[in-house]
PDB file of C-alpha atoms and ligand atoms in Angstrom:
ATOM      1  CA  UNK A   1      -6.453  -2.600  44.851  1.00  0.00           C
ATOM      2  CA  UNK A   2      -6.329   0.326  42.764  1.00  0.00           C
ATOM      3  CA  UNK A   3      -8.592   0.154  39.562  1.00  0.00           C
ATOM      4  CA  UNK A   4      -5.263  -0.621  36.879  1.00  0.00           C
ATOM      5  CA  UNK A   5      -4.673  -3.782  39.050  1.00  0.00           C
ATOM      6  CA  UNK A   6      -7.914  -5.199  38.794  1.00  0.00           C
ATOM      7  CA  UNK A   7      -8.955  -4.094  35.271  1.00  0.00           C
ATOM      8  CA  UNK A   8      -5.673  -6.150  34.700  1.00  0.00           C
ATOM      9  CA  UNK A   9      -6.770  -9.102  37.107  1.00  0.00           C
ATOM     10  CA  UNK A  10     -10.130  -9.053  35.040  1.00  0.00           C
ATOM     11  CA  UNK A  11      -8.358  -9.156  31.666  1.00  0.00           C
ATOM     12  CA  UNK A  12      -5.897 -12.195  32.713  1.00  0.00           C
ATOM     13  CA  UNK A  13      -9.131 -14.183  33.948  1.00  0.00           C
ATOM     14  CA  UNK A  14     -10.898 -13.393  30.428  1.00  0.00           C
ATOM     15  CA  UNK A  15      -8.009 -14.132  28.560  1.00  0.00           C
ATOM     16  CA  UNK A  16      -6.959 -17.225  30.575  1.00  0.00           C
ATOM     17  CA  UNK A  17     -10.694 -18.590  30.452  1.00  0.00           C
ATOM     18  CA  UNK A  18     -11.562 -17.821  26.973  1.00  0.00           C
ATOM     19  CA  UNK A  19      -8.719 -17.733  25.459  1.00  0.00           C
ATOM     20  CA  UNK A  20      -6.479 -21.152  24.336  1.00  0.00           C
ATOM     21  CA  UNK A  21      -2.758 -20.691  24.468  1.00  0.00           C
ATOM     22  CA  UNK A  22      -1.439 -19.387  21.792  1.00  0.00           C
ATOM     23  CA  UNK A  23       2.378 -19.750  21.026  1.00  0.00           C
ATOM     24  CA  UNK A  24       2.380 -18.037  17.720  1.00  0.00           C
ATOM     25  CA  UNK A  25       0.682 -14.894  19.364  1.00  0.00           C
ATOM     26  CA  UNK A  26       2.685 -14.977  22.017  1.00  0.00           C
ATOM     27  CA  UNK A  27       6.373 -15.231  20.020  1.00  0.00           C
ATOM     28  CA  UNK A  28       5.052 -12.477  18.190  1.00  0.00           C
ATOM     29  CA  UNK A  29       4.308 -10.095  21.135  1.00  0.00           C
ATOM     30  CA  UNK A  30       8.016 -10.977  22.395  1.00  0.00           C
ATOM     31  CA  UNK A  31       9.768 -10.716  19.117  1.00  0.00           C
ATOM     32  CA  UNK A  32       7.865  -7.353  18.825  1.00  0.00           C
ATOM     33  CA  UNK A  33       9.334  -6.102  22.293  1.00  0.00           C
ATOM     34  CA  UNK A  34      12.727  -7.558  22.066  1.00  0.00           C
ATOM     35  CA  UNK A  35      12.898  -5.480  18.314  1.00  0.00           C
ATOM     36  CA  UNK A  36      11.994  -2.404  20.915  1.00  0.00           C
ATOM     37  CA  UNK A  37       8.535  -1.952  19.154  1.00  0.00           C
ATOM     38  CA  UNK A  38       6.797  -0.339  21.352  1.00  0.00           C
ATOM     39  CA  UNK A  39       3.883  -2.652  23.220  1.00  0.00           C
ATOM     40  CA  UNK A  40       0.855  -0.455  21.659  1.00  0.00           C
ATOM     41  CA  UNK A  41      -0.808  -3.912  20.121  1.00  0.00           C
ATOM     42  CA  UNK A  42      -3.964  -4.443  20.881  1.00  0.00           C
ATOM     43  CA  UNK A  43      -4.983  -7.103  23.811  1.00  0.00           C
ATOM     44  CA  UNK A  44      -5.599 -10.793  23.068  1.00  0.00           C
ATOM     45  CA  UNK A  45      -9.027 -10.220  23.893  1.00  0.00           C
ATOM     46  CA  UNK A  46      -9.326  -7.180  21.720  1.00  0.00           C
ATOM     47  CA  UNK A  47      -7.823  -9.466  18.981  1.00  0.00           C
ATOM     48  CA  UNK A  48     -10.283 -11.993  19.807  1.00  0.00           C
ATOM     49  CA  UNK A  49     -13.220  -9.026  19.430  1.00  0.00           C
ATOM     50  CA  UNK A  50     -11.490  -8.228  16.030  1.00  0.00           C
ATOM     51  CA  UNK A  51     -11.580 -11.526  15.011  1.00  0.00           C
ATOM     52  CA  UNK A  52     -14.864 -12.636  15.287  1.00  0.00           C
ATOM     53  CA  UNK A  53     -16.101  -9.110  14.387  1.00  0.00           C
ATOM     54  CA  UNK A  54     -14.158  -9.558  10.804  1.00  0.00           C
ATOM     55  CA  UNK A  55     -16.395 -13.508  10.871  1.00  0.00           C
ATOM     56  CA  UNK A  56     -19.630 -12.005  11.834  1.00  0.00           C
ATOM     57  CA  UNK A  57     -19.097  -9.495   8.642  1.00  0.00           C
ATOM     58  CA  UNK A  58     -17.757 -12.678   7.034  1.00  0.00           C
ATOM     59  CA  UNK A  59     -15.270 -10.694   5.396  1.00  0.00           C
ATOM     60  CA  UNK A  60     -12.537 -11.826   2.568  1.00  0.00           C
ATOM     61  CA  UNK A  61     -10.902  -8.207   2.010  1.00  0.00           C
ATOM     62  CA  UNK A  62      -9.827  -6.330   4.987  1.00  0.00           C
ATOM     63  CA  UNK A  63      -7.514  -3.551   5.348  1.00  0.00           C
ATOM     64  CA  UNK A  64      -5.522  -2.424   8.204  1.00  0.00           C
ATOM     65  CA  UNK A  65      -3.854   0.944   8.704  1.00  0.00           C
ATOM     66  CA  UNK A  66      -0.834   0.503  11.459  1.00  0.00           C
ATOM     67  CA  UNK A  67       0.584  -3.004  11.421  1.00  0.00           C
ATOM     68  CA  UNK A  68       3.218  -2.686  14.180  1.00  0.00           C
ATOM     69  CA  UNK A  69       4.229  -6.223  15.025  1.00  0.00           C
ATOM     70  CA  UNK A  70       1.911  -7.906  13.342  1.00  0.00           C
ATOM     71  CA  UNK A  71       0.005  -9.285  16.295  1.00  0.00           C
ATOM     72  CA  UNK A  72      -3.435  -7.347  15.221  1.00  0.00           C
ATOM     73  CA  UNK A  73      -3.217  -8.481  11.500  1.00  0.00           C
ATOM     74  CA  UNK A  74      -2.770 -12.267  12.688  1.00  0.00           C
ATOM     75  CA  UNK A  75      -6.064 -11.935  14.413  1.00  0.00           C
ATOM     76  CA  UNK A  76      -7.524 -10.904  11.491  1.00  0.00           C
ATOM     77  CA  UNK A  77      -6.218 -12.704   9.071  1.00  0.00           C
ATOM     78  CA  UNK A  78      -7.400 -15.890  10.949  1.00  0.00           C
ATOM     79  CA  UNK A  79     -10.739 -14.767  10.539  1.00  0.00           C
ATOM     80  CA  UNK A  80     -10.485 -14.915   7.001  1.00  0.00           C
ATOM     81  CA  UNK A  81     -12.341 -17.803   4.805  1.00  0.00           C
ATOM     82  CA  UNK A  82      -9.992 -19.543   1.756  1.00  0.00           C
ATOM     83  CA  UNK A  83      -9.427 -16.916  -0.530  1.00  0.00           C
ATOM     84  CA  UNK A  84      -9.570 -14.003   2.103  1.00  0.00           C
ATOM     85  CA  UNK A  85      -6.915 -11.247   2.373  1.00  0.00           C
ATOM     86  CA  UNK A  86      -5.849  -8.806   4.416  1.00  0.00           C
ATOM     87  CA  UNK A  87      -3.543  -5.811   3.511  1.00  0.00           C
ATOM     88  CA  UNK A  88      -1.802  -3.940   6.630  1.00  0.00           C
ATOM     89  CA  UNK A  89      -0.085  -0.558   5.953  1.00  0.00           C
ATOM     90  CA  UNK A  90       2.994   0.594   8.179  1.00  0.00           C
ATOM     91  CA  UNK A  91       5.343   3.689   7.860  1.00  0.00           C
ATOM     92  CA  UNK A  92       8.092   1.929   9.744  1.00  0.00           C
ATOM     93  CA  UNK A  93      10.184  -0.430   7.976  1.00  0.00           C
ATOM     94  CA  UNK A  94      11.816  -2.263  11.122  1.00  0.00           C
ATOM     95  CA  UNK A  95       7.698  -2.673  12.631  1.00  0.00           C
ATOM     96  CA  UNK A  96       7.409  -3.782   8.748  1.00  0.00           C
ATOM     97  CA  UNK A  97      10.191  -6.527   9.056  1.00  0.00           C
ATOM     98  CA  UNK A  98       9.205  -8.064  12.593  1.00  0.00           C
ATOM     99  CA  UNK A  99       5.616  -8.060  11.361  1.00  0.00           C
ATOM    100  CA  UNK A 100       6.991 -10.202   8.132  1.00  0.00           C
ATOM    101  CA  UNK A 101       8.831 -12.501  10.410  1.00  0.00           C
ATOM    102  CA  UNK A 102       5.843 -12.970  12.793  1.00  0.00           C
ATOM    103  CA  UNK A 103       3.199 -13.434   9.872  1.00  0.00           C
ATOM    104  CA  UNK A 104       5.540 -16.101   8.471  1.00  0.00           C
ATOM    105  CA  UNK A 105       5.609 -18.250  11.385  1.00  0.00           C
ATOM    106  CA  UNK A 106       1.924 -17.916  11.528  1.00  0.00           C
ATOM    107  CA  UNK A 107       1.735 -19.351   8.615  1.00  0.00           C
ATOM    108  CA  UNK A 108      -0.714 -16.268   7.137  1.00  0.00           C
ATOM    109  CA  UNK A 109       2.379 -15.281   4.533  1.00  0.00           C
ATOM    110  CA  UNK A 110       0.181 -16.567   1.655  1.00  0.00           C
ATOM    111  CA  UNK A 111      -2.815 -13.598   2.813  1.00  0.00           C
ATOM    112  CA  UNK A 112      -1.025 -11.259   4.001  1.00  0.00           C
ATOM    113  CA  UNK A 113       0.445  -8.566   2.569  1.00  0.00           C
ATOM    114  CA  UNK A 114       2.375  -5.688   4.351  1.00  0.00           C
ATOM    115  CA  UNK A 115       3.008  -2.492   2.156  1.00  0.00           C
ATOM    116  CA  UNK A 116       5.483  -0.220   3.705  1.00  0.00           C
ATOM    117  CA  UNK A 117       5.444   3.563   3.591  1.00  0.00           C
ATOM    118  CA  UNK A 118       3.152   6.748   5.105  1.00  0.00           C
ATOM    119  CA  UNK A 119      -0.729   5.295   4.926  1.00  0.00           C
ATOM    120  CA  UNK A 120      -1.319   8.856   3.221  1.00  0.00           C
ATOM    121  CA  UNK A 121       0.744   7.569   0.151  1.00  0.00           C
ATOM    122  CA  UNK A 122      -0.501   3.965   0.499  1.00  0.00           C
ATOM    123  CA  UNK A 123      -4.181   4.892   0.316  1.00  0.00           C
ATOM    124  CA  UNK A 124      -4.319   6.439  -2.757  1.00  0.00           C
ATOM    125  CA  UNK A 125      -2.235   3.663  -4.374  1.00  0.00           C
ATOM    126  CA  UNK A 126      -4.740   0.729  -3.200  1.00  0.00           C
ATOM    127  CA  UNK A 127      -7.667   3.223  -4.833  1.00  0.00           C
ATOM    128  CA  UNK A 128      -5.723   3.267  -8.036  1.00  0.00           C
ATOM    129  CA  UNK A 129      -4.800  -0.145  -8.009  1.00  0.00           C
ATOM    130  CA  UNK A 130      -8.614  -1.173  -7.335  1.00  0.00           C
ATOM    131  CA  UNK A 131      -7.541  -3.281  -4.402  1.00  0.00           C
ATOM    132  CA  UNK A 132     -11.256  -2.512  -2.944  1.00  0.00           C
ATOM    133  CA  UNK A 133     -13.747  -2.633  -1.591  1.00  0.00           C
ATOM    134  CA  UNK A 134     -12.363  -3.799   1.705  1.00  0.00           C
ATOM    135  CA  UNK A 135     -15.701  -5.719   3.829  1.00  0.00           C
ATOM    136  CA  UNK A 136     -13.637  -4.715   7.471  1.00  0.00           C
ATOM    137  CA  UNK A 137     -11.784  -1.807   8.022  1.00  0.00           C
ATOM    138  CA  UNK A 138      -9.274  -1.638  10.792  1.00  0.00           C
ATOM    139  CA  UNK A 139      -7.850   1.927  11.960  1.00  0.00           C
ATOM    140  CA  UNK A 140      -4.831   2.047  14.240  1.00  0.00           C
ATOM    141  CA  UNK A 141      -1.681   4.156  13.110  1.00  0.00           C
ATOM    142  CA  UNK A 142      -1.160   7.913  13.817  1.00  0.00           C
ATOM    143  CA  UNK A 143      -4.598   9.653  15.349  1.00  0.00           C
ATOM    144  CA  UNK A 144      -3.477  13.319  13.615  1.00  0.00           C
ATOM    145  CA  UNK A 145      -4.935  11.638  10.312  1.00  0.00           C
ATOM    146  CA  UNK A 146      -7.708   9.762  11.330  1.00  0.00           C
ATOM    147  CA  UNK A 147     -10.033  12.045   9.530  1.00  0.00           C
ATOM    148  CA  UNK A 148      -7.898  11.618   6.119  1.00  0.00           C
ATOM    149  CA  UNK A 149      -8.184   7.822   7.405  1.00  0.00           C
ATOM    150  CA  UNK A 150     -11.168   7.606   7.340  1.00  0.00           C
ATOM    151  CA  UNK A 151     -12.050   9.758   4.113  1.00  0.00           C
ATOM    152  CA  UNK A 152     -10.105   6.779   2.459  1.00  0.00           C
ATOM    153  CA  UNK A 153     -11.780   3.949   4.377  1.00  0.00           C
ATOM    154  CA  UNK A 154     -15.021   5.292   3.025  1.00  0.00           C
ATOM    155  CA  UNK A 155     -13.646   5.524  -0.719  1.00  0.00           C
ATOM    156  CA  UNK A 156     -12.256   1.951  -0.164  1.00  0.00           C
ATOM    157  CA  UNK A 157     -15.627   0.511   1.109  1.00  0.00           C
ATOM    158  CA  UNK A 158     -18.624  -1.052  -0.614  1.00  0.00           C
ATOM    159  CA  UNK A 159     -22.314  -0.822   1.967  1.00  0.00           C
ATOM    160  CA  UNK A 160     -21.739  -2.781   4.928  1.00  0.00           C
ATOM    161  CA  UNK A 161     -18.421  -2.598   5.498  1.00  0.00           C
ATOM    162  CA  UNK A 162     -17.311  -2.431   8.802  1.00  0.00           C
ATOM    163  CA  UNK A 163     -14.912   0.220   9.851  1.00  0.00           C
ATOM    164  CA  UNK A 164     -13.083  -0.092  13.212  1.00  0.00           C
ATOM    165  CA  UNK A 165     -10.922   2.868  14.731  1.00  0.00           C
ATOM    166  CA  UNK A 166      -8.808   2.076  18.003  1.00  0.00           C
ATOM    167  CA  UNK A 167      -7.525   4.402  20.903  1.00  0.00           C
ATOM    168  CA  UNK A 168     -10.811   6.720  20.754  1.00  0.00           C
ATOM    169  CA  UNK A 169     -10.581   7.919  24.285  1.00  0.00           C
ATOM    170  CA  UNK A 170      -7.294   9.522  24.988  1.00  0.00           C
ATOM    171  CA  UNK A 171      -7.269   9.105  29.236  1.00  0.00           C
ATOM    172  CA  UNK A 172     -10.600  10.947  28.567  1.00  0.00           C
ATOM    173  CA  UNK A 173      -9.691  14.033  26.937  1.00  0.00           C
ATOM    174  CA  UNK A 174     -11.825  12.851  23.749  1.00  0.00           C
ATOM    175  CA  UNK A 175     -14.207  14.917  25.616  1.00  0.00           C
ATOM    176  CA  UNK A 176     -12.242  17.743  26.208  1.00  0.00           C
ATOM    177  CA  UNK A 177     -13.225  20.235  22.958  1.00  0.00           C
ATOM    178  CA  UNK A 178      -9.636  22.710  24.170  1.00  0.00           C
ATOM    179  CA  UNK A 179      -7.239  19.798  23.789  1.00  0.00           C
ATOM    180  CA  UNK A 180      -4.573  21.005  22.031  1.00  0.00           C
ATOM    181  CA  UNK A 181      -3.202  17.711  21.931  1.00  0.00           C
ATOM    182  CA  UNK A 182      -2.704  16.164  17.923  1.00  0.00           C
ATOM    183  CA  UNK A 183      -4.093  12.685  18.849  1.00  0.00           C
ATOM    184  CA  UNK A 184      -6.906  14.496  20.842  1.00  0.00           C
ATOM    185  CA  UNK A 185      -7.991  16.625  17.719  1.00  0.00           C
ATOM    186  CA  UNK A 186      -7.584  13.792  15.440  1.00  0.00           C
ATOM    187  CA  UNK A 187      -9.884  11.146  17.383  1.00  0.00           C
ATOM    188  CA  UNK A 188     -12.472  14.352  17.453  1.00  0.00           C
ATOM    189  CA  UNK A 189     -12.382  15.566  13.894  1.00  0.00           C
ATOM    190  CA  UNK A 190     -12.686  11.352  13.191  1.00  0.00           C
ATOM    191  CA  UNK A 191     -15.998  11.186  15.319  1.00  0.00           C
ATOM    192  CA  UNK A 192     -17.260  14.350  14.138  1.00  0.00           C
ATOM    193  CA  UNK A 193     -16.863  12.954  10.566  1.00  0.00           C
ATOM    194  CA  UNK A 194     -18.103   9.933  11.192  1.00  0.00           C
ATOM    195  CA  UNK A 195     -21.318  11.821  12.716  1.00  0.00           C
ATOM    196  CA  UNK A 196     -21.950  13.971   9.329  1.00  0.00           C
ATOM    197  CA  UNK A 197     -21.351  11.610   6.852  1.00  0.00           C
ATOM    198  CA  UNK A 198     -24.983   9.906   6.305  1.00  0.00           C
ATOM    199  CA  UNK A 199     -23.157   7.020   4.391  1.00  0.00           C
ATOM    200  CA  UNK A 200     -22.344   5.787   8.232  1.00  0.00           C
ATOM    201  CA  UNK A 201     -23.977   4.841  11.242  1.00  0.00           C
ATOM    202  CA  UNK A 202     -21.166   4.965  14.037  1.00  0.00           C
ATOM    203  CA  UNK A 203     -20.756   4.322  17.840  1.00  0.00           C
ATOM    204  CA  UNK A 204     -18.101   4.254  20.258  1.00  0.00           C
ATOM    205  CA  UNK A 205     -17.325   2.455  23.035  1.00  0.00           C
ATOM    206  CA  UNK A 206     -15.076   2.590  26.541  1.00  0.00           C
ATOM    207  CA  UNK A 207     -12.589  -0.532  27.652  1.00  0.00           C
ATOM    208  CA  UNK A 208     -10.932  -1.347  30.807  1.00  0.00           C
ATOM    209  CA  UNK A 209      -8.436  -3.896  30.512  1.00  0.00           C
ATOM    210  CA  UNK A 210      -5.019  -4.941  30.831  1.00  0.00           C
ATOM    211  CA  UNK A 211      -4.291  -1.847  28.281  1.00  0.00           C
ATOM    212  CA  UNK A 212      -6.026   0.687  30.649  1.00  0.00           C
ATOM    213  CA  UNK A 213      -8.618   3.063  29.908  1.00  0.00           C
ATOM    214  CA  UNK A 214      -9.320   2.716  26.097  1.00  0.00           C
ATOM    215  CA  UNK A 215     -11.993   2.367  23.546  1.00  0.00           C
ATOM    216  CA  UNK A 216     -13.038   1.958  20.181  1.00  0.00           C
ATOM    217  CA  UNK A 217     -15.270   3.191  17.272  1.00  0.00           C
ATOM    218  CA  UNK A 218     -17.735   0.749  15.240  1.00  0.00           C
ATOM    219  CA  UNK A 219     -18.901   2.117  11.711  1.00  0.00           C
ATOM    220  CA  UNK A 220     -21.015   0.629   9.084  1.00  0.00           C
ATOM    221  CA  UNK A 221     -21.114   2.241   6.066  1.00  0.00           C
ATOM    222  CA  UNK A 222     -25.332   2.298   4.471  1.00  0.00           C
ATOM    223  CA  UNK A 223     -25.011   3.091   1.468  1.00  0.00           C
TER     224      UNK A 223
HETATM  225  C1  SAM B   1      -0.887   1.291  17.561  1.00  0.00           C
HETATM  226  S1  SAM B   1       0.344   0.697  16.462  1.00  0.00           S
HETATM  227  C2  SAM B   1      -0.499  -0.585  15.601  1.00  0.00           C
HETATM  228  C3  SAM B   1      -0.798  -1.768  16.471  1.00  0.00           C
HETATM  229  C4  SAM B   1      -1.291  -2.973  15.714  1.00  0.00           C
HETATM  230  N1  SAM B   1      -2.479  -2.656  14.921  1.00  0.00           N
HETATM  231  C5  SAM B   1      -1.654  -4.066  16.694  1.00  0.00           C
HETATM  232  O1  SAM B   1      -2.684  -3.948  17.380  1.00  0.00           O
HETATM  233  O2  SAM B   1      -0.888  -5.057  16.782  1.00  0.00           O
HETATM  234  C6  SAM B   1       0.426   1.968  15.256  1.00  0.00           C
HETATM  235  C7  SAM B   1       1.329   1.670  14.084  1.00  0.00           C
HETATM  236  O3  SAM B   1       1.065   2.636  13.077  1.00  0.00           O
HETATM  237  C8  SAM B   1       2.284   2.956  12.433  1.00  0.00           C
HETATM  238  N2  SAM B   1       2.148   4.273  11.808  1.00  0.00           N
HETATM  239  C9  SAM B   1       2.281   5.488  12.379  1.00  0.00           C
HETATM  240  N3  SAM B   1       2.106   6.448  11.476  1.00  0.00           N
HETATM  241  C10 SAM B   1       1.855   5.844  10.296  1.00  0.00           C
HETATM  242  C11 SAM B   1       1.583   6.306   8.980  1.00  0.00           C
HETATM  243  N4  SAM B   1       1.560   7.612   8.703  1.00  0.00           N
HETATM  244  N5  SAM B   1       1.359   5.405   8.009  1.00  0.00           N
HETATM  245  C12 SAM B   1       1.384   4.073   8.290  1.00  0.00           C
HETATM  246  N6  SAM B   1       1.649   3.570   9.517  1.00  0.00           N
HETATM  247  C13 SAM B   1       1.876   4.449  10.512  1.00  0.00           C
HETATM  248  C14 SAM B   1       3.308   2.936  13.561  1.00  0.00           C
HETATM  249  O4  SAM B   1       4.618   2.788  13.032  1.00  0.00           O
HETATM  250  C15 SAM B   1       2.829   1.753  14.391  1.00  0.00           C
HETATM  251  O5  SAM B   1       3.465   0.574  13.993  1.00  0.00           O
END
């Protein structure tokens, strides 16, 4: 059995044992690939980890850069207590209008909101508008600007917020300092930050699963 197979055998027996079936999830993954998004969502146990992540930080604000289908945000906003919100960005309007439709049949319409358009013009917008602080931070759009990413996340955040970046290994070549690759440099120059700025304490950490080899960073912000 080659390792893919039975990271993906592993995954199916988590998600099968831990997991209750979820028809709203589920619609929302196949809407999302019969609108030809493509299937970069994170796993339903990965939205499970986000999920009770955003209730162990019992958070009301969160903010999520990269909505795609929606499936991520509907983990999170399920977390939320009455009164919580979550705000998603996304540059694509057609990931924009699948995520609507699959937020509305969740029934999550009423704390969700989705604001289309480039997170880089977003960002500054939410600052002005004194949307924040966000208490959970969830990274997951374009890798290039991670680093401007999370510049905002930390202007958006109050102490102990939580800040979350997906995708941090690359197939490995995180490690590699002569990747020329955009994604490569960006998940780098993310870490790197995250490793000067004394407002955080940061880790990462390496997956196996259903999505391949993956992994994700964990931030808190001090102070
Ligand atoms: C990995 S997918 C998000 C997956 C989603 N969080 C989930 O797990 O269900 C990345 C998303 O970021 C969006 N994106 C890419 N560049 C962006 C940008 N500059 N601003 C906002 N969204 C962007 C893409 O259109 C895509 O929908």
């Amino acid at each position: 059995m080659s390792n893919e197979t039975a990271w993906r055998e592993v995954d199916d027996y988590f998600c099968s044992t831990l997991l209750p079936a979820d028809p709203v999830l589920e619609q929302a993954l196949r809407d999302s690939d019969a609108a030809g998004l493509p299937p970069h969502a994170v796993a339903p146990n990965q939205g499970r980890l986000l999920n009770l992540l955003v209730r162990l930080q019992g958070a009301r604000r969160v903010l999520e850069i990269g909505t795609l289908g929606g499936y991520s945000t509907i983990w999170l906003a399920r977390a939320l207590p009455p009164g919580g919100r979550v705000i998603t960005l996304e540059a694509n309007p057609v990931c924009a209008e699948v995520a609507r439709i699959n937020i509305e049949r969740a029934e999550l319409a009423d704390r969700i909101e989705i604001r289309v358009g480039r997170a880089a013009d977003s960002l500054p917008q939410l600052l002005a508008e004194g949307a924040g602080p966000f208490d959970f931070i969830f990274i997951d759009a374009d890798k290039p600007s991670n680093p401007l990413y999370l510049e905002w996340a930390l202007k958006l955040s109050r102490p102990g917020t939580a800040i979350v970046g997906d995708n941090v290994v690359r197939h490995g070549a995180v490690a590699d300092p002569h990747s020329t690759d955009a994604n490569v440099q960006g998940v780098r120059r993310f870490l790197e930050l995250m490793a000067a700025e004394p407002r955080l304490s940061a880790t990462a950490v390496q997956t196996v699963g259903s999505k391949g080899w993956d992994g994700f960073s964990l931030a808190i912000v001090e102070t």
